[in-house]
Coordinates of C-alpha atoms and ligand atoms in Angstrom, one line a residue:
X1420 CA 11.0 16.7 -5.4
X1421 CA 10.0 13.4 -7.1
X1422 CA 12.3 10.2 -5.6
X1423 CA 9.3 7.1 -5.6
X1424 CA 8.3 5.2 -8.4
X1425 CA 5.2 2.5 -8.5
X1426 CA 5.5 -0.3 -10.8
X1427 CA 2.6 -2.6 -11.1
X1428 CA 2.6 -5.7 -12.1
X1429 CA -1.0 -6.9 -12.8
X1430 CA -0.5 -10.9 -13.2
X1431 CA -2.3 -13.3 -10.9
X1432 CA -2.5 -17.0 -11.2
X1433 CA -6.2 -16.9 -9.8
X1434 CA -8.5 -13.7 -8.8
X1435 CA -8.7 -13.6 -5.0
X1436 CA -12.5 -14.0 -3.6
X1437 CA -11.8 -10.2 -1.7
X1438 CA -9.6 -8.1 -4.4
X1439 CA -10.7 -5.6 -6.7
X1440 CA -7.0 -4.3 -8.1
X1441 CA -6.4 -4.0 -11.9
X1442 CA -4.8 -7.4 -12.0
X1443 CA -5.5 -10.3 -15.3
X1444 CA -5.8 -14.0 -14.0
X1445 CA -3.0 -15.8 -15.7
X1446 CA -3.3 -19.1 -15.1
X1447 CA -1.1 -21.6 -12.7
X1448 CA 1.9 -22.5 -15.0
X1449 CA 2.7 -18.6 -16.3
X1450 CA 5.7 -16.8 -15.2
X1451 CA 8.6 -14.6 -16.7
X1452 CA 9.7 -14.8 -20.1
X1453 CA 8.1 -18.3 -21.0
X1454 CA 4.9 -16.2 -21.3
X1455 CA 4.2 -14.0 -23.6
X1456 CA 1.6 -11.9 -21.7
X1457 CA 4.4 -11.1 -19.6
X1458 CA 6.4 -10.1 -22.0
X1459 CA 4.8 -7.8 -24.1
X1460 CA 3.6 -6.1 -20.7
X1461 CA 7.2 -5.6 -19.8
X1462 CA 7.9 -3.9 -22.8
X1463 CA 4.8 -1.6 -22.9
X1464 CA 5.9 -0.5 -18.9
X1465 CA 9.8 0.5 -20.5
X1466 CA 8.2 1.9 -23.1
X1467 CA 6.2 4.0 -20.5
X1468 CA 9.4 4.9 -18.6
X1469 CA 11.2 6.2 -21.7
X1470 CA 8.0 8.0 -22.3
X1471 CA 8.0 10.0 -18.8
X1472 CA 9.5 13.5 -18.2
X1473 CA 12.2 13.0 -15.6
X1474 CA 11.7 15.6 -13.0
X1475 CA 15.8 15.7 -12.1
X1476 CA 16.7 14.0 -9.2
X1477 CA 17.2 10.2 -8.4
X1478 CA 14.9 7.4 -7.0
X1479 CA 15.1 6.7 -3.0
X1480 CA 12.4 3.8 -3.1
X1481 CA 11.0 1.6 -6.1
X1482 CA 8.2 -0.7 -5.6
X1483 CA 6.7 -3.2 -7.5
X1484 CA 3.2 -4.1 -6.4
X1485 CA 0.8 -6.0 -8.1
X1486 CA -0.8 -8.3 -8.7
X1487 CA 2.1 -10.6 -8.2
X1488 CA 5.4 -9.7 -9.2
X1489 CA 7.3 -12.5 -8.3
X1490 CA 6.0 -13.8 -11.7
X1491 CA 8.6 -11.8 -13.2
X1492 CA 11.5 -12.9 -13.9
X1493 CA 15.0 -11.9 -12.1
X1494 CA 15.8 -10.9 -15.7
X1495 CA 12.6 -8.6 -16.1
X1496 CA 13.2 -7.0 -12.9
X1497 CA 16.4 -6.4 -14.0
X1498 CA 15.3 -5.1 -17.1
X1499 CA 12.9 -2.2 -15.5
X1500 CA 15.0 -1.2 -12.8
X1501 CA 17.9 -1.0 -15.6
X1502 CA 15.2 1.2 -17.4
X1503 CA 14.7 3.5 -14.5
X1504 CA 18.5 4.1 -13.6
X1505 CA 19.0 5.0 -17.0
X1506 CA 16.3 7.3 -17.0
X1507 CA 15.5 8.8 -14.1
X1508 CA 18.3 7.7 -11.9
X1509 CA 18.4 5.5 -8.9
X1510 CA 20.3 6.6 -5.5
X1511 CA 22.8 4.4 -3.8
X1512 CA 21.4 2.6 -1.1
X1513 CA 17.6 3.5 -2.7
X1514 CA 14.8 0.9 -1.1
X1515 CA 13.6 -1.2 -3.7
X1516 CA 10.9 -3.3 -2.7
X1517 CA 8.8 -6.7 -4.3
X1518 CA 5.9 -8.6 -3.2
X1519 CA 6.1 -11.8 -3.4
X1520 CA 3.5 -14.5 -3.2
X1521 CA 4.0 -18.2 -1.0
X1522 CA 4.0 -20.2 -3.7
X1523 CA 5.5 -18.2 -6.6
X1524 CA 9.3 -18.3 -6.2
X1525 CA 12.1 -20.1 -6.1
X1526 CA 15.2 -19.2 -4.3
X1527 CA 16.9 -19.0 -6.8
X1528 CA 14.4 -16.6 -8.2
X1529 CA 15.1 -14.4 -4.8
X1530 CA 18.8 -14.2 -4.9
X1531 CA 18.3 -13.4 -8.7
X1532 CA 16.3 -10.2 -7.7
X1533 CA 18.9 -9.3 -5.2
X1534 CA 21.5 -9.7 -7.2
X1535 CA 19.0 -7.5 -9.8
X1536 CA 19.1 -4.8 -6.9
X1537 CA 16.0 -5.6 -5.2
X1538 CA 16.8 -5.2 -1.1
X1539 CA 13.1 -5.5 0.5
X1540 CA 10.6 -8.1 0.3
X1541 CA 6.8 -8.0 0.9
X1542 CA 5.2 -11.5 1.6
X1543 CA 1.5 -11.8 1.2
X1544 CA 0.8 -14.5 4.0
X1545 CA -2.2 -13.2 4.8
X1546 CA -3.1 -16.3 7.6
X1547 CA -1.8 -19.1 9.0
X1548 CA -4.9 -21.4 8.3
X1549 CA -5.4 -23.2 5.5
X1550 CA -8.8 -23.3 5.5
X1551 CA -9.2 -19.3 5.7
X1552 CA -6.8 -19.1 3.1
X1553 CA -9.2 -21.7 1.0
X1554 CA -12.6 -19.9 1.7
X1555 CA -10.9 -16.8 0.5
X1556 CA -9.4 -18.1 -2.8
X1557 CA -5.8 -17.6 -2.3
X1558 CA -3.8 -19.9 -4.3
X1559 CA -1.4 -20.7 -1.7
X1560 CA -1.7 -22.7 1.6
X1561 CA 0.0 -22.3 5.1
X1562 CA 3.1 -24.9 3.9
X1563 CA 4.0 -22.1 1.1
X1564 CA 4.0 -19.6 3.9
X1565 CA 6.5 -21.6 5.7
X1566 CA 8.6 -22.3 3.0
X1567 CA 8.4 -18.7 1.6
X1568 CA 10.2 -17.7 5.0
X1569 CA 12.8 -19.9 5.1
X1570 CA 13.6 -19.4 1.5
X1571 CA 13.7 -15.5 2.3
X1572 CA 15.8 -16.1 5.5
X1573 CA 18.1 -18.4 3.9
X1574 CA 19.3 -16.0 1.5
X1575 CA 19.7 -13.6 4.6
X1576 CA 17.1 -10.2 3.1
X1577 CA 17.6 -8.3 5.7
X1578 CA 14.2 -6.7 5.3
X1579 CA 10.6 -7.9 4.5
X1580 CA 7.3 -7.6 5.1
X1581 CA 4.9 -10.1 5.9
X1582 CA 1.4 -9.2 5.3
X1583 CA -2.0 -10.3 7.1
X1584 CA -5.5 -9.7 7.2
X1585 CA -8.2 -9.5 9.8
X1586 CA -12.1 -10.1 9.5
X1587 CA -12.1 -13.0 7.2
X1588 CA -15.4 -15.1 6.9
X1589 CA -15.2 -17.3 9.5
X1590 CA -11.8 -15.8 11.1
X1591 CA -12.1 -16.1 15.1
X1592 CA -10.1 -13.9 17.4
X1593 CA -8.4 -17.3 18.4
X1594 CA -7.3 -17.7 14.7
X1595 CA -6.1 -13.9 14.6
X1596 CA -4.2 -14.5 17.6
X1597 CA -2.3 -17.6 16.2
X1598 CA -1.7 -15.9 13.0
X1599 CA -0.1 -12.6 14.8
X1600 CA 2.2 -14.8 16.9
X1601 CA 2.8 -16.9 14.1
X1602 CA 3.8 -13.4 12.2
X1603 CA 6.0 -12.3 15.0
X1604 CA 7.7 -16.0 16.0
X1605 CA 9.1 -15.4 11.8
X1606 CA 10.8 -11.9 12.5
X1607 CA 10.0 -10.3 9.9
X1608 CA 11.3 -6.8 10.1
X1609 CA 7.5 -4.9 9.1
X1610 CA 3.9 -6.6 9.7
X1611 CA 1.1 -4.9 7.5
X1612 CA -2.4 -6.2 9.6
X1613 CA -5.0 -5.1 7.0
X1614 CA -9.0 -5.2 8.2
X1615 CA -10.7 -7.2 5.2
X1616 CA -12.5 -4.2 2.9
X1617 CA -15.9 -5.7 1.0
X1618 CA -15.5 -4.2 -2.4
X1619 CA -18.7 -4.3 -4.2
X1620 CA -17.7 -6.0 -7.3
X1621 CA -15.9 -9.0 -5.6
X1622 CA -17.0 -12.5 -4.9
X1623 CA -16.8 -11.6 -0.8
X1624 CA -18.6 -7.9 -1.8
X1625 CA -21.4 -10.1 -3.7
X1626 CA -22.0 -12.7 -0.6
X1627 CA -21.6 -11.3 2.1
X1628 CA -22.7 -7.9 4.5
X1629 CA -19.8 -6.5 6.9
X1630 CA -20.5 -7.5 10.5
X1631 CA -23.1 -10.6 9.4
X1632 CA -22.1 -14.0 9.6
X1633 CA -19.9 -15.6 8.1
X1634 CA -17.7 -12.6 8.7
X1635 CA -16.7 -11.6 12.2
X1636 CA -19.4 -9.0 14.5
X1637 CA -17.7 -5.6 14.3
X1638 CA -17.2 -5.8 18.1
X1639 CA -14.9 -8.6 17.0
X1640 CA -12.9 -6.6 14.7
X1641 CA -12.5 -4.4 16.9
X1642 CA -11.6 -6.3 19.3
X1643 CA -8.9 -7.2 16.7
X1644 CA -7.6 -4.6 15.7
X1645 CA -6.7 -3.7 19.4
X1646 CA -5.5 -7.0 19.7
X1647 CA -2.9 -6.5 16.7
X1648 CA -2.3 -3.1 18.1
X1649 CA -1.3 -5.0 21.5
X1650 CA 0.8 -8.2 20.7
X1651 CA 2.9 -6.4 18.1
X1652 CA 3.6 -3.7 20.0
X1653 CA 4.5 -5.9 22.8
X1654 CA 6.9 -7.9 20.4
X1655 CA 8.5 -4.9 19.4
X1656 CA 7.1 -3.6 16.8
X1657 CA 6.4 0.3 16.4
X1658 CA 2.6 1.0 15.2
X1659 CA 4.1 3.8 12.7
X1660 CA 0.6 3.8 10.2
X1661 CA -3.2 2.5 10.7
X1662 CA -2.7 -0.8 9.3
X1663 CA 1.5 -0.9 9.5
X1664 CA 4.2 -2.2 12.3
X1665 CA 7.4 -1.9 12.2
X1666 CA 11.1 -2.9 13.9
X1667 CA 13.3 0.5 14.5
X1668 CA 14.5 1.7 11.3
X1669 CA 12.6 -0.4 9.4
X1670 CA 9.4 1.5 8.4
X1671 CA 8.4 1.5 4.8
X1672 CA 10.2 4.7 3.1
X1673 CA 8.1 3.7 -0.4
X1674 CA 4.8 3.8 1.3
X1675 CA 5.6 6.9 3.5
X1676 CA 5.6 8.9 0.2
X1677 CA 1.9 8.3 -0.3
X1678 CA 0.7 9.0 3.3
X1679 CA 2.9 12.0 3.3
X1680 CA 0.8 13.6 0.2
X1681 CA 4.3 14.0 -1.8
X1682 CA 4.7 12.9 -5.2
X1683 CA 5.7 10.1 -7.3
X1684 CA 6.2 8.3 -10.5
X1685 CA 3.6 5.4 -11.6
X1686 CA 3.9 2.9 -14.3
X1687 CA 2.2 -0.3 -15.4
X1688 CA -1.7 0.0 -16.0
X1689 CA -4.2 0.9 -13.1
X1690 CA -1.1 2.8 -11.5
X1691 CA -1.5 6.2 -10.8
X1692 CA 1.1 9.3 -10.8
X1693 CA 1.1 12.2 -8.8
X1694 CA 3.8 14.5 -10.4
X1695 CA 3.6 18.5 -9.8
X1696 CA 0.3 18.2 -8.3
X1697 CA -1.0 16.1 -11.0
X1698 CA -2.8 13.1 -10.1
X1699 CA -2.7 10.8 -13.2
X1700 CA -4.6 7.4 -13.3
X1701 CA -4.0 4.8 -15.6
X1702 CA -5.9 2.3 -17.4
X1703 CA -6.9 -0.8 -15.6
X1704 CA -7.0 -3.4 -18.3
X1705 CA -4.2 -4.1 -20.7
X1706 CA -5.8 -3.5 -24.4
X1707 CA -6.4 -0.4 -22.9
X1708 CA -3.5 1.0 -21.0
X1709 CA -1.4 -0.1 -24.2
X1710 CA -4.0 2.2 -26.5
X1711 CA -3.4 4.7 -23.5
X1712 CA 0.6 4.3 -24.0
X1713 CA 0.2 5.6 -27.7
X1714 CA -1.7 8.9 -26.3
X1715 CA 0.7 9.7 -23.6
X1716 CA 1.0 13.3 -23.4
X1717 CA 3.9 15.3 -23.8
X1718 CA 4.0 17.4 -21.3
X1719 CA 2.9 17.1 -17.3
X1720 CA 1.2 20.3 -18.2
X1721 CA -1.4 19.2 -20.6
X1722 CA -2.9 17.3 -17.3
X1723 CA -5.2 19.3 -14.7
X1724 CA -3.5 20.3 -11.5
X1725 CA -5.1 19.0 -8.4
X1726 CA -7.5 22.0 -7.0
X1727 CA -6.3 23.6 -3.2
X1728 CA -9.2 21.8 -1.5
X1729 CA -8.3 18.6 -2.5
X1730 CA -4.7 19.1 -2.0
X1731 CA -5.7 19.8 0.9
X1732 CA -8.2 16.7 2.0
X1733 CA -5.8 14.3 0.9
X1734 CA -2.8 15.7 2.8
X1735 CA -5.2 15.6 5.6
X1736 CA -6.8 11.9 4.8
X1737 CA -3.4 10.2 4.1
X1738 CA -1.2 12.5 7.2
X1739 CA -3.0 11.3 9.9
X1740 CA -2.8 7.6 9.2
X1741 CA 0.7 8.0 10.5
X1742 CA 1.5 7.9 14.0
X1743 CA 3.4 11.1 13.5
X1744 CA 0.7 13.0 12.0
X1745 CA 1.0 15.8 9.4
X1746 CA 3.5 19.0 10.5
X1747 CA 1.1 21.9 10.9
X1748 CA 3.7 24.8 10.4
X1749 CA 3.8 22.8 6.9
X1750 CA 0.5 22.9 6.6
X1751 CA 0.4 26.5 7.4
X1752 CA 2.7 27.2 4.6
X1753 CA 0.6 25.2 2.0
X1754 CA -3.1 25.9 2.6
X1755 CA -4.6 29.1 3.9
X1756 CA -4.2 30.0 7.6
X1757 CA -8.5 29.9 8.3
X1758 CA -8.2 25.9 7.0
X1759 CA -5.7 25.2 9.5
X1760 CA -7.4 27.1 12.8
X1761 CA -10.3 24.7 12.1
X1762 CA -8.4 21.9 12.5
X1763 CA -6.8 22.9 15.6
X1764 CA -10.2 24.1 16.7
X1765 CA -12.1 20.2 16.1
X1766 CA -9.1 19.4 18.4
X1767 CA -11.0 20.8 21.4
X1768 CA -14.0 18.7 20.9
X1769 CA -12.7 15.4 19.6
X1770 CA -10.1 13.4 22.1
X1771 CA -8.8 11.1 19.5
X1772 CA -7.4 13.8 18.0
X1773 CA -4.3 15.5 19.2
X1774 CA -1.5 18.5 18.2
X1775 CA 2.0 17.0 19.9
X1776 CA 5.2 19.1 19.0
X1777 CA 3.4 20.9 16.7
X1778 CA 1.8 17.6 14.6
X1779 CA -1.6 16.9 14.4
X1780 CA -2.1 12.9 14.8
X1781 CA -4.7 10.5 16.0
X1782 CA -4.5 8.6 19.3
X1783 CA -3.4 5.4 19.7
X1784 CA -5.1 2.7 19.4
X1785 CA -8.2 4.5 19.5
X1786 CA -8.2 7.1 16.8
X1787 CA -6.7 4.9 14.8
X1788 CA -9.4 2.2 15.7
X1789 CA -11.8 5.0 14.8
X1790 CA -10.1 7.2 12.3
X1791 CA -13.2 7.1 9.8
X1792 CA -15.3 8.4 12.2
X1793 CA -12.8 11.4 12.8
X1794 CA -11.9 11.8 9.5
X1795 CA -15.6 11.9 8.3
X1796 CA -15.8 14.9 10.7
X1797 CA -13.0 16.3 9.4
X1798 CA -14.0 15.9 5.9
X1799 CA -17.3 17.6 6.4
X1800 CA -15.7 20.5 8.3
X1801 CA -13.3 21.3 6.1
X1802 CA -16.0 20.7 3.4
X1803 CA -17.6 23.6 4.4
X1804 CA -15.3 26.1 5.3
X1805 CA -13.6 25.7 2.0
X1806 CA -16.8 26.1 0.3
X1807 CA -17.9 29.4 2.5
X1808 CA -14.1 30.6 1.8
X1809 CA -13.5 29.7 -1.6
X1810 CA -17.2 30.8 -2.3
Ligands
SF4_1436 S1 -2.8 -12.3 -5.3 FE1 -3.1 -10.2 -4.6 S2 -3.5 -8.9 -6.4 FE2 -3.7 -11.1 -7.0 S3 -5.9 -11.6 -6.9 FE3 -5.0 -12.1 -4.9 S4 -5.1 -10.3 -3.6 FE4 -5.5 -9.7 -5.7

């Protein structure tokens, strides 16, 4: 049962010093339909939606991710979501989520994408310093922030995201603590508190070693992450995921989809698409997603299915970054029965993982803390008892 959909948007006005996503730097004056970049790519991604098999039933969550996508127009948003109701459907009521950059909208732009359907917001705040924000090449600064909320609470979105990060070069725990009450003083209805990854290729991945100055010691990012764990909590918020807080009923259905290993519909180049087991990456620069767009195959088919053991990996991976876990009697019904006694064997020897009402699931906040750790363990167990049984 396919009801998510990913829609990327790869425009940025400037490359980030930390990001590595499929995104092209646009400059600072492009947006919507004044720029032709934009449009072209918006009709390569409808093009890609008529293109798609529709698997039958309609859309519970949308999301467009990017990049930026506030540097679409109301009218393009419009335009793709009109694409998608017409060809896959969209449910009543479906979550349909944006993020949106400080700095990139108006509020008139905002009410447009309501209007347009849109009914969740995702801000990329990311601190509330200006000069973190400058040392890690955002374009936006702590005033954008500020007015970003108002903007968003003005209009009265009832839901939305606000988005930071932990472990920036230079970041104190002092900072981390103003930004986090910062985050909760605005409301928002979901925090995302991110630990800062060093991807090789980036600016940040070129300068700098994890745990060495300028970036915080790992005890501090620890210390954290515990922290985030502590204040949110404390403020209300439910730590539902590794990284993700949320108010009662306000967890993110879209991004549940992925940590739940179930399968959805991706468009727009670098997305990826897992439909009936099928994992399907796309092309991560445009010239070469729109070459990719002329090849599409036919048929879900024609792609390689996803073999058991990684099936199974990735339900494992992605399940227990939730605070629920993964449901073991579905994982008894999925994977073979050997698989799953191993998992509930490891459970014996490692505390931070647990079997509560029949889930599997990490402590909190430790396992979480140290869920590579675990999941390294994991990964290497089930490694080899696939092997020796699939052998
Ligand atoms: S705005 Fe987001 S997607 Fe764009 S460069 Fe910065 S981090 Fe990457």
């Amino acid at each position: 049962m396919t009801t998510a959909a990913y829609v990327h948007i790869p425009f940025c006005r400037r490359r980030c010093f930390y990001c590595d996503f499929p995104i092209s730097v646009i400059g600072e004056r492009a947006f919507g339909e004044t720029a032709p970049a934009i449009n072209e790519y918006i009709a390569a991604i409808l093009q890609e939606i008529c293109l798609t098999p529709a698997l039958g039933l309609p859309l519970k969550t949308i999301f467009f991710g990017g990049g930026t996508p506030s540097l679409l127009s109301p009218g393009q948003v419009r335009q793709i979501l009109t694409q998608l109701e017409q060809h896959i459907g969209i449910e009543p009521g479906a979550e349909i989520s944006v993020e949106v950059d400080p700095g990139t909208f108006s509020q008139a732009q905002l009410e447009g994408y309501q209007t347009a359907g849109v009914n969740r917001l995702s801000l990329g705040a990311q601190a509330f310093q200006d000069e973190l924000l400058q040392a890690c090449g955002r374009f936006h600064r702590v005033q954008d922030i500020e007015h970003a909320i108002a903007m968003i609470k003005n209009i009265g979105f009832a839901n939305w995201s606000l988005d930071l990060i932990a472990g920036l070069p230079r970041q104190t725990r002092a900072d981390w603590e103003f930004s986090l009450k910062a985050a909760i003083q605005y409301q928002p209805t979901h925090i995302s508190a991110y630990d800062l990854v060093l991807e090789p290729t980036t600016v940040f991945g070129k300068n700098y070693r994890p745990g060495t100055t300028p970036l915080p010691e790992d005890e501090v990012t620890a210390n954290m992450y515990l922290m985030a764990d502590q204040l949110l909590s404390k403020a209300g918020y439910d730590h539902y995921e590794i990284s993700n807080y949320a108010q009662p009923g306000f967890r993110c259905q879209h991004n549940q989809v992925y940590w739940r290993n179930e399968s959805y519909y991706g468009f727009g180049l670098g997305a990826t698409s897992y439909l009936k087991h099928r994992r399907l990456s796309r092309p991560k620069t445009r010239s070469t997603y729109y070459q990719w767009l002329a090849t599409l195959p036919d048929s879900l088919e024609e792609i390689e299915r996803n073999s058991e053991l990684d099936r199974w990996l990735e339900t494992l991976m992605l399940g227990l970054r939730l605070k629920n876990g993964i449901d073991l009697n579905h994982l008894a019904q999925e994977f073979p029965q050997a698989w799953v006694e191993s998992l509930i064997y490891l459970t014996k020897t490692e505390s931070k993982l647990k079997i509560t009402n029949h889930h599997l699931h990490l402590t909190i906040p430790d396992g979480f803390l140290f869920s590579n750790q675990v999941l390294g363990q994991i990964w290497n167990l089930e490694e080899r008892w696939a092997l020796a049984n699939l052998g």
